[in-house]
Coordinates of C-alpha atoms and ligand atoms in Angstrom, one line a residue:
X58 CA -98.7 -8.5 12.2
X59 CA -98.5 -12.4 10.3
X60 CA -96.3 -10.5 8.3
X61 CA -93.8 -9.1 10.8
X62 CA -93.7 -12.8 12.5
X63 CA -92.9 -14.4 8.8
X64 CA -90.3 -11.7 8.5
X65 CA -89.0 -12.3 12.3
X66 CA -88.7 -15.8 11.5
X67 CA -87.1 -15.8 8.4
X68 CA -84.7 -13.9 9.9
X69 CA -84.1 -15.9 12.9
X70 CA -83.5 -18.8 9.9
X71 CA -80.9 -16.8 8.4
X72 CA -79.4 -15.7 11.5
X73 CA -79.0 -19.3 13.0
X74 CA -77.7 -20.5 9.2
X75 CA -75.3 -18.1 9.4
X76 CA -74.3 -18.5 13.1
X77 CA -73.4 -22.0 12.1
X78 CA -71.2 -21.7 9.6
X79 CA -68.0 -22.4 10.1
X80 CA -64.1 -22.9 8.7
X81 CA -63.0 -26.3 7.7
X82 CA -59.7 -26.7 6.8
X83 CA -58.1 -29.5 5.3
X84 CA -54.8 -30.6 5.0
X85 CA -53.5 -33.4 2.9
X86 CA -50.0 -32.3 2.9
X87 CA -48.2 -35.8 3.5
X88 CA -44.4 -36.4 5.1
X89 CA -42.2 -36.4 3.2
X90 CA -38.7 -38.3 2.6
X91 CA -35.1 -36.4 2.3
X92 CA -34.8 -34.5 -0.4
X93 CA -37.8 -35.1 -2.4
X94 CA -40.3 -32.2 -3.2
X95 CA -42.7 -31.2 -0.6
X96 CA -46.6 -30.1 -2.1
X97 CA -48.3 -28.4 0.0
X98 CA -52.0 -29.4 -0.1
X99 CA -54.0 -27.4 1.9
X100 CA -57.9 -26.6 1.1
X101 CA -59.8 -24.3 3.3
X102 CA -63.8 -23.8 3.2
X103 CA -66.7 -22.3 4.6
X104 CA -69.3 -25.2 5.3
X105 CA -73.0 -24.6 6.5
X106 CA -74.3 -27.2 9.1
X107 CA -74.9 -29.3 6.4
X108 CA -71.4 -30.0 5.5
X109 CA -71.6 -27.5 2.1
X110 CA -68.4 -25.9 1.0
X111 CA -70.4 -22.6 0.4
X112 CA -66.9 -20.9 -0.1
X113 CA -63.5 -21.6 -0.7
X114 CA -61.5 -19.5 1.3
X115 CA -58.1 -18.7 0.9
X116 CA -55.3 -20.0 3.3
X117 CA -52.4 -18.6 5.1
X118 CA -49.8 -20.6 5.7
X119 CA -47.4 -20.1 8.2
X120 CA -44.0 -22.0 8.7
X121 CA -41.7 -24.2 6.1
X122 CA -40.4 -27.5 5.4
X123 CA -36.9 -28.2 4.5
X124 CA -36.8 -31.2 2.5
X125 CA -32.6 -30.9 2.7
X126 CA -33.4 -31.6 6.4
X127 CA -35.0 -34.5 8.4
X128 CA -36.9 -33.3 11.0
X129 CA -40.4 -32.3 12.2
X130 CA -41.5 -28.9 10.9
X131 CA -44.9 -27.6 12.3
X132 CA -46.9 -25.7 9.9
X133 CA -50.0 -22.9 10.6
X134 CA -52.9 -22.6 8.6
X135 CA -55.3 -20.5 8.7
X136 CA -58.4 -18.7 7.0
X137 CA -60.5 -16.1 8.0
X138 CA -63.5 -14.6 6.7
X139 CA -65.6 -11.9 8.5
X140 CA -65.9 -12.6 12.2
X141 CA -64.8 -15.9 11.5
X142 CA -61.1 -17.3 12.2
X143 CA -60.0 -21.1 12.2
X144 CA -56.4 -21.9 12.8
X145 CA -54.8 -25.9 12.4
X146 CA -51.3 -26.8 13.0
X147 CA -49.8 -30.3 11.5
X148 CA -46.5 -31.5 11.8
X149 CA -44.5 -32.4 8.6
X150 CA -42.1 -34.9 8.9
X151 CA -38.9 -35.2 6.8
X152 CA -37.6 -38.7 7.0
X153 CA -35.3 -41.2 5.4
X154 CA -36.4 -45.0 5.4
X155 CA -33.1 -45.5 2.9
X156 CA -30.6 -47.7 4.5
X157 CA -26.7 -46.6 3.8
X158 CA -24.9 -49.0 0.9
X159 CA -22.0 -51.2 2.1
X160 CA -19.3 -51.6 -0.9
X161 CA -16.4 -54.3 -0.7
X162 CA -13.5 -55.0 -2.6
X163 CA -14.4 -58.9 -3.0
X164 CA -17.5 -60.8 -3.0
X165 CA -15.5 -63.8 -1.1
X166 CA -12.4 -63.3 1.1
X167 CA -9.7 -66.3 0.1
X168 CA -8.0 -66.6 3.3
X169 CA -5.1 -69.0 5.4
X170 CA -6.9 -71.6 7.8
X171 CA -5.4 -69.9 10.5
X172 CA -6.4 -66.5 9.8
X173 CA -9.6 -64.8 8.6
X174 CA -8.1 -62.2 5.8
X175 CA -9.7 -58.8 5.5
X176 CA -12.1 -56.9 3.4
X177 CA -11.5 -53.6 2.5
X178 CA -14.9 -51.7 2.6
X179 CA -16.8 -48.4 2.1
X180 CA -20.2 -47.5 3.9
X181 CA -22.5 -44.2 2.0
X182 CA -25.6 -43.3 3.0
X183 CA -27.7 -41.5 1.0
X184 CA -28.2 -39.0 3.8
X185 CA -25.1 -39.1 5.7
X186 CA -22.8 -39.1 3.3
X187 CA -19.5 -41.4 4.2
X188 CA -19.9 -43.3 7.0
X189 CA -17.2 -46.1 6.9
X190 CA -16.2 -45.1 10.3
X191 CA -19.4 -46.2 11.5
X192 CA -19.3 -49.8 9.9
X193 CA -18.5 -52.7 12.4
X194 CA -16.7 -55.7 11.3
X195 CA -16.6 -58.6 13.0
X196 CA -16.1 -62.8 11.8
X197 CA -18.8 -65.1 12.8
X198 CA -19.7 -68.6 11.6
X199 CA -16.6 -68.2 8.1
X200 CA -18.2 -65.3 7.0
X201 CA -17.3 -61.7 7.3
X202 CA -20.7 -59.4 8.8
X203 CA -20.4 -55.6 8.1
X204 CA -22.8 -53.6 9.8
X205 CA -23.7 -50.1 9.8
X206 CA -26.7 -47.8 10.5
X207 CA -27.3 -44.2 9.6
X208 CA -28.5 -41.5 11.8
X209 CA -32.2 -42.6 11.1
X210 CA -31.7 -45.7 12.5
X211 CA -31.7 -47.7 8.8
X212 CA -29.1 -50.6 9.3
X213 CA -27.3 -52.0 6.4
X214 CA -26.2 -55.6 6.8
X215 CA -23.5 -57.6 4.6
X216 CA -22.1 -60.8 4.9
X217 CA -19.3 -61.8 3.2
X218 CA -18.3 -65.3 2.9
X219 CA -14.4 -66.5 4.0
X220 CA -13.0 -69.5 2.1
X221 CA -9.9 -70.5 4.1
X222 CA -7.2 -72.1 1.7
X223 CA -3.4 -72.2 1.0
X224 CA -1.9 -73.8 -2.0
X225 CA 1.0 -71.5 -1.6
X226 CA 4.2 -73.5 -0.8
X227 CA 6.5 -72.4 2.4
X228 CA 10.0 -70.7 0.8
X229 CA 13.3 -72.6 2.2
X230 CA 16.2 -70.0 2.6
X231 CA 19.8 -71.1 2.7
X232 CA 22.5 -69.0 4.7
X233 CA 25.7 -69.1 3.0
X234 CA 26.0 -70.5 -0.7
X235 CA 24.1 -73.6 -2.0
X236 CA 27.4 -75.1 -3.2
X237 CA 30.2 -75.5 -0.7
X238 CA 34.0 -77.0 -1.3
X239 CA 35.3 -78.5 1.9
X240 CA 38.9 -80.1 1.6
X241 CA 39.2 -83.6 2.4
X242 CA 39.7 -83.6 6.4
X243 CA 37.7 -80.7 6.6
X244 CA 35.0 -80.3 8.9
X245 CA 31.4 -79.5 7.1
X246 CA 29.4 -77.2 9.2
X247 CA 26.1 -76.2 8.4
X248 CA 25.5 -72.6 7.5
X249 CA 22.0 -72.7 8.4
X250 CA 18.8 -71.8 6.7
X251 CA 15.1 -70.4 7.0
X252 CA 11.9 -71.6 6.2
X253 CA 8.8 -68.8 6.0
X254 CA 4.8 -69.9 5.0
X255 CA 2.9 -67.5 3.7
X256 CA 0.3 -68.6 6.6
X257 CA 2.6 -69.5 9.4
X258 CA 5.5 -67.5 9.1
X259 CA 8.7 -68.5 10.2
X260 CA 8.7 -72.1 10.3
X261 CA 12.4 -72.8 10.4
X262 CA 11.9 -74.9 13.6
X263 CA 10.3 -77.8 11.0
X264 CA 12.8 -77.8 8.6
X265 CA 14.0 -81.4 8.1
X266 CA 17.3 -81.9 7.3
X267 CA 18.8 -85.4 4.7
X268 CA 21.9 -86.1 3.8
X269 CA 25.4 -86.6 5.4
X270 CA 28.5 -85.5 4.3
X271 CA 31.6 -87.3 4.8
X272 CA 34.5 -84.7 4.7
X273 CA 36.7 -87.4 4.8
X274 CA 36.2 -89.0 1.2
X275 CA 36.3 -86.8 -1.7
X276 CA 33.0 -86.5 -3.6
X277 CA 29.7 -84.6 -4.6
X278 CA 27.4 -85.1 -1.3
X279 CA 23.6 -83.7 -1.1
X280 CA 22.2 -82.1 1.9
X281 CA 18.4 -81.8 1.4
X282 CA 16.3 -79.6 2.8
X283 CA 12.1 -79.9 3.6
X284 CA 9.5 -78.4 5.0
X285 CA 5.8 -79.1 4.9
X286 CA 2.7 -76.2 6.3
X287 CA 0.0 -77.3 7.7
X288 CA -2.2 -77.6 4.2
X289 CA 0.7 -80.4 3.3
X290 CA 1.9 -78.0 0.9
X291 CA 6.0 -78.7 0.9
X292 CA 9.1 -77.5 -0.5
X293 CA 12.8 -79.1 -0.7
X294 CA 15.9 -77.6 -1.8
X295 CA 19.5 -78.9 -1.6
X296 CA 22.9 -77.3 -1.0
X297 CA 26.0 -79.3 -2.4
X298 CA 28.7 -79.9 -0.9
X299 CA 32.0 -80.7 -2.8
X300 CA 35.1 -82.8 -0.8
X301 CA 38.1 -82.6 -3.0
X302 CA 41.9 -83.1 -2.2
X303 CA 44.6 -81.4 -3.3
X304 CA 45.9 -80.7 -6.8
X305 CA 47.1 -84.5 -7.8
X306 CA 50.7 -84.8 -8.4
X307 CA 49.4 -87.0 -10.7
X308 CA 50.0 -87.5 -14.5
X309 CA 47.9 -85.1 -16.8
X310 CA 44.6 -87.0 -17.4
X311 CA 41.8 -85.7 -20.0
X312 CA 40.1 -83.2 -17.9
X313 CA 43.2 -80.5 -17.4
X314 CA 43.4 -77.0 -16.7
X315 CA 46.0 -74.8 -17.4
X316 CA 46.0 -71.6 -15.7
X317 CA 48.0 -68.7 -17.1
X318 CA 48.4 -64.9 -16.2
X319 CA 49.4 -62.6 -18.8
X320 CA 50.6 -58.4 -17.9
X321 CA 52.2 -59.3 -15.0
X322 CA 53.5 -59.6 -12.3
X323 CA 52.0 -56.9 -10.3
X324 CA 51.3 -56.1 -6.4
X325 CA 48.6 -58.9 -6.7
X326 CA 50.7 -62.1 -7.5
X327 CA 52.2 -62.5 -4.3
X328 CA 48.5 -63.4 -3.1
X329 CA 47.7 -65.3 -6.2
X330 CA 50.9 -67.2 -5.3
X331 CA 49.6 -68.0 -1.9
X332 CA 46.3 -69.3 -2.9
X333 CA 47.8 -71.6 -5.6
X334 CA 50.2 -72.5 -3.0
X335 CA 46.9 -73.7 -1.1
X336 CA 45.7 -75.9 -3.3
X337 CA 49.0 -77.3 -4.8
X338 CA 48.1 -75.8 -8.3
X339 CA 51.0 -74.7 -10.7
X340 CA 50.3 -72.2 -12.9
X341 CA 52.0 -70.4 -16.1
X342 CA 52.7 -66.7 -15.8
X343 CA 53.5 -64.6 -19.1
X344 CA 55.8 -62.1 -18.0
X345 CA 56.4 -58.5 -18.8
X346 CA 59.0 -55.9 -17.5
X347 CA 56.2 -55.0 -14.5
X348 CA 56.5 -56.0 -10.9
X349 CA 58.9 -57.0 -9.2
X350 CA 61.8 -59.5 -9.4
X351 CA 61.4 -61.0 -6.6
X352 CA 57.5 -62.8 -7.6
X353 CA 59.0 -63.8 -10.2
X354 CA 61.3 -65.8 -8.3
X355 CA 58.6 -67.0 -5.9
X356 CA 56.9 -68.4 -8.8
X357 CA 59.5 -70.0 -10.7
X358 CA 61.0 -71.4 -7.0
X359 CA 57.5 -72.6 -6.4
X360 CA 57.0 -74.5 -9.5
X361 CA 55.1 -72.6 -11.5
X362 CA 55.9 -71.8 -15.3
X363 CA 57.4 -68.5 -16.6
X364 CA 57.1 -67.8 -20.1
X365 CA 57.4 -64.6 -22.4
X366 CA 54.6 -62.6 -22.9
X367 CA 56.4 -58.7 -23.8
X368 CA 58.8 -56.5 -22.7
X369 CA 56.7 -53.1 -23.4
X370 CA 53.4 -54.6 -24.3
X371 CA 53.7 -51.7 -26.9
X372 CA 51.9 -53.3 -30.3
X373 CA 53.3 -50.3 -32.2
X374 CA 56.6 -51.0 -31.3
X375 CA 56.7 -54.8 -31.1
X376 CA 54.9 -55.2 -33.9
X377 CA 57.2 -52.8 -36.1
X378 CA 58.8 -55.6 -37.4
X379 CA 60.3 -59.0 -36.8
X380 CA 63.6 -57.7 -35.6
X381 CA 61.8 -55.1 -33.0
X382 CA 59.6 -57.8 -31.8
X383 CA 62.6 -60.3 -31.0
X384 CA 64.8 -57.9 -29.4
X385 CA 61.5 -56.8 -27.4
X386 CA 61.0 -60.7 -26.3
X387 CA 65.2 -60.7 -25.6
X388 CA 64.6 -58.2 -23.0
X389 CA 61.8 -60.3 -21.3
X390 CA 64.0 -63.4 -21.9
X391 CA 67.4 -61.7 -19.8
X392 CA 65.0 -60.8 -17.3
X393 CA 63.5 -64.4 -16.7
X394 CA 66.7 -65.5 -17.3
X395 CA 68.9 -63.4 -14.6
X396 CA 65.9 -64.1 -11.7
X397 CA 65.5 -67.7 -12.6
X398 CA 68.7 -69.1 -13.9
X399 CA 67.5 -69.9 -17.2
X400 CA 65.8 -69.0 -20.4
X401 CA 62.0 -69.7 -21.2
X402 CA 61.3 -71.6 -24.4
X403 CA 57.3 -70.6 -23.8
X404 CA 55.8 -67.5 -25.6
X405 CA 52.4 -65.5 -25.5
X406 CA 52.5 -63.1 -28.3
X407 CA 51.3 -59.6 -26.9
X408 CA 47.4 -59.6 -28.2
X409 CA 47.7 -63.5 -29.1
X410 CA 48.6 -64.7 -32.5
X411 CA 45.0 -63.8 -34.0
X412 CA 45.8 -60.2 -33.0
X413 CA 44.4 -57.7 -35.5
X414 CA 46.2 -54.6 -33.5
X415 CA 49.5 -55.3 -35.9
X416 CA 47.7 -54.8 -38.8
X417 CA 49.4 -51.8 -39.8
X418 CA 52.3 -53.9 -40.7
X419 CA 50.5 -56.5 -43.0
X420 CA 51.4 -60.4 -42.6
X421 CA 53.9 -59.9 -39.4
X422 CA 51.8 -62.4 -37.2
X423 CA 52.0 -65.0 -40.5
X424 CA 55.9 -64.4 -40.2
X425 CA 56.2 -64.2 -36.3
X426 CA 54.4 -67.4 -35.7
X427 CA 56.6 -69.5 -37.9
X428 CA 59.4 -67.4 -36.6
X429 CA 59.1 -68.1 -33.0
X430 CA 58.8 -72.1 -33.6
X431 CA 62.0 -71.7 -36.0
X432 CA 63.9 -70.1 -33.0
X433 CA 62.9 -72.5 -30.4
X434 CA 59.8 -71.2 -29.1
X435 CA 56.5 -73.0 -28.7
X436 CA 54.1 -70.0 -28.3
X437 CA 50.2 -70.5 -26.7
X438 CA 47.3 -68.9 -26.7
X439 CA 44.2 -69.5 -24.8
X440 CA 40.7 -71.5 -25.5
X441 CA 39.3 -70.1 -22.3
X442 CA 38.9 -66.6 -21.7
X443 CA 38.2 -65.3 -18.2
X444 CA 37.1 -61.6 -20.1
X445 CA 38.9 -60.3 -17.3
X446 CA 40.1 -57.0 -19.0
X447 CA 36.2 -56.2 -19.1
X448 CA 35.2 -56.6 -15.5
X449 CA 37.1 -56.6 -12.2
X450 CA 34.1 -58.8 -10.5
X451 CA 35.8 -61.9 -9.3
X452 CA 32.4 -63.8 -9.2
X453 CA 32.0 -63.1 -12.6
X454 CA 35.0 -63.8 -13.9
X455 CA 35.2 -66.8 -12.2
X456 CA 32.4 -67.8 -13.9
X457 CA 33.2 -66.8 -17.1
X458 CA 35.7 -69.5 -17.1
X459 CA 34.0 -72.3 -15.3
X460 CA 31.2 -71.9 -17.8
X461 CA 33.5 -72.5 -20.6
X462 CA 35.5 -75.5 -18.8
X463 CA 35.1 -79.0 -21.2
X464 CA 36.8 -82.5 -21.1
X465 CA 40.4 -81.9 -22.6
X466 CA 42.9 -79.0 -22.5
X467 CA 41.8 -75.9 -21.2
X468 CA 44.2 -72.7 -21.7
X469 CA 42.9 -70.2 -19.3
X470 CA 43.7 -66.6 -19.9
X471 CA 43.6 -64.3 -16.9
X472 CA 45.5 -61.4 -16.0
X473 CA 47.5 -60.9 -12.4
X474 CA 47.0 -57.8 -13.2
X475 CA 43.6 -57.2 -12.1
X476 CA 43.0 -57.9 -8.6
X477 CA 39.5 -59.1 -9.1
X478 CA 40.9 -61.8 -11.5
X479 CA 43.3 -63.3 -9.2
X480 CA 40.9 -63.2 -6.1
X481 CA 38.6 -65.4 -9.0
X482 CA 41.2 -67.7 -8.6
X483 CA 40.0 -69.8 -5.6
X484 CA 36.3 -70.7 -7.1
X485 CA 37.8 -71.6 -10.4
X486 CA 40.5 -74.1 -8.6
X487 CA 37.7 -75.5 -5.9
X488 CA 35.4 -76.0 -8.6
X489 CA 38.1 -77.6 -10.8
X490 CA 39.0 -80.0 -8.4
X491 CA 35.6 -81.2 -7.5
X492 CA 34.8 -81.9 -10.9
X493 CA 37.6 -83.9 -11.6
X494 CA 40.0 -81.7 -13.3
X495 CA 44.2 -81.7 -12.8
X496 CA 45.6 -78.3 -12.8
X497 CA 49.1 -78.1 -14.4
X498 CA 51.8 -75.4 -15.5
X499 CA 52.6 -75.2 -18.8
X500 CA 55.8 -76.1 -20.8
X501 CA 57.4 -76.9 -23.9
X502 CA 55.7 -80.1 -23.7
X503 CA 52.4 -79.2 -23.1
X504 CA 49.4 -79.2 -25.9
X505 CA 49.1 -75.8 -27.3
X506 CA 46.3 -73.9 -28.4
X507 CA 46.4 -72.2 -31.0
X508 CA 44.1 -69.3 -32.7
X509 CA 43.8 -68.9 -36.4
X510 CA 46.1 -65.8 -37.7
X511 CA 44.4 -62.8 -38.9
X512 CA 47.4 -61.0 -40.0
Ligands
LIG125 ZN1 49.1 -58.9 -22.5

């Protein structure tokens, strides 16, 4: 009987021990941030009342994280054992606390007082990719404050400094040339201008204006232009205007110019007349058997020289030999002769006396240049060149020869011929005349010029 209660109660022990047992599981799984690795950590036990793992027990785990993803994932566990079941559910979090990164394309914006400049600026987020779109930009206190958060709410903030400055000095743009000629009498009206700052943009309306011109005296006058910005940065420029009179009927002085025209004439020397006719400028023209009579006899009527150049203009026939080349020059001669009334005593030799095109018969420029002189000619060539066989730009050829314009005789050598060449005409006279040169025809008087024979 004591042996059936021992037994009873021993078994009542065991029964209650094992009545209170019971799962415990424990998860130390943590949260865990965009794309880093998730570890499970899950242990599962079967405790007695006393808190003893008697068992480990294996755990089922239901559900997944997706560390690609942020969110909240809810995960299952559970263990089982017997009669026994236990079942926990946790929530996983996937989070980013990583706040996008603002890049600029300067660490301090230089900028006009009176503007703020820009920044040029990328926003990446280690989550969100590009998210420029979402960056706002806005100026407070000189400094520049870019702000942008990504979708988890981590804000990125950057402040980028403005320095406000301008050393840059306004531009002054004159309308119409920076040199002007104005004949005496002549009224000077200014062509106008532009000023532009790089910070204030047009800022013609401050342009002050120095200088008077008085048309009525001839002379160099300056007109000066200035403007100042705001930063006191200023710029001048000057436009010059020339008053000059007529061509002086004056005696030749030291500063002459003799303009000649070789080739022609041609269509074009009635307008070259007209414009020399302008200015009162007598030229020399070196005839040919071109054009027509009747320029010919405008020229020589209106004072200008007319001198021999050649008939043909053919160096293999001119320069055949002495004979062929007089008789060419003869033919010239009647012509001048039966439009004008008389002879010419002046001569341009076809090429100019240091021609090298009458090589093939050796010495005949060394024979013809004595020649000539013996028969009563006084033959020129040319210290000036307006190199207007190579170009018909009249700007350029005009300058060709007012770059090579000195004190003394200048010989010009143009041709009517080209149409570009005769409309040079105009600058060369306007710039002769305000820099103190006389124009003048040549004749048998005149200085000659000479180049050095190389035949
Ligand atoms: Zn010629």
């Amino acid at each position: 009987m004591k042996k059936v209660v021992i037994i009873g109660v021993i078994s009542s022990v065991i029964l209650f021990y094992i009545l209170t047992l019971k799962i415990n599981i424990t998860v130390e799984s943590n949260d865990v941030k965009v794309f880093d690795n998730y570890n499970e950590n899950v242990s599962s036990c079967l405790e007695d009342i006393l808190g003893f793992c008697i068992l480990k027990l294996p755990v089922n785990i239901e559900g997944n994280v997706d560390t690609n993803i942020i969110g909240n994932y809810k995960i299952k566990y559970e263990s089982k054992i017997l009669f026994k079941n236990k079942m926990i559910e946790k929530e996983i979090k996937v989070y980013d606390d990583e706040p996008p990164v603002i890049t600029v394309d300067k660490e301090v914006i230089e900028s006009c007082p009176n503007k703020n400049g820009d920044v040029s600026y990328k926003a990446v987020d280690n989550y969100d990719n590009d998210i420029t779109d979402k960056v706002t930009k806005e100026v407070i206190n000189n400094k520049y404050i870019l702000k942008v958060s990504d979708s988890s709410n981590n804000e990125t903030v950057l402040e980028i400094p403005i320095e406000y400055k301008d050393d840059e000095k306004p531009t002054i743009k004159l309308n119409g040339s920076s040199i002007v000629y104005l004949k005496v009498g002549e009224k000077y009206d200014e062509s106008g201008y532009t000023a532009t700052d790089n910070c204030l943009g047009d800022i013609t309306n401050r342009v002050k204006i120095s200088g008077i011109v008085d048309s009525n005296k001839e002379g160099k006058y300056t007109i000066t232009y200035s403007v100042v910005d705001d930063l006191n940065n200023k710029i001048e420029t000057t436009r010059t205007v020339y008053v000059y009179n007529k061509n002086p009927d004056v005696p030749i002085g030291d500063k002459v110019i003799y303009l000649t025209f070789d080739d022609g004439p041609s269509n074009y020397t009635n307008n070259l007349l007209d414009i020399l006719k302008e200015y009162n400028v007598k030229a020399t023209f070196f005839v040919t058997s071109n054009g027509s009579d009747s320029s010919i006899k405008r020229a020589y009527q209106e004072g200008h020289s007319i001198g021999i150049h050649s008939y043909s203009h053919n160096y293999n026939e001119i320069y055949k030999s002495e004979e062929a080349f007089f008789n060419d020059i003869d033919k010239v001669n009647n012509r001048i002769k039966r439009i004008t009334g008389e002879y010419s005593h002046i001569l341009r030799f076809a090429g100019g006396s240091s021609n090298t095109v009458s090589r093939f018969n050796k010495g005949i420029m060394t024979r013809l240049s004595k020649e000539v002189e013996l028969r009563g000619y006084k033959y020129f060539d040319w210290n000036v060149s307006a190199a207007d066989t190579a170009t018909k730009d009249s700007s350029k050829i005009a300058n060709n020869v007012i770059k090579s314009l000195k004190k003394g005789n200048n010989i010009v050598l143009q041709h009517d011929t080209n149409y570009g060449s005769v409309q040079a005409v105009e600058e060369i006279i306007k710039y002769g005349l305000s820099h103190g040169y006389v124009f003048a025809s040549l004749n048998v008087t005149s200085p000659t010029v000479h180049h050095a024979i190389n035949n």
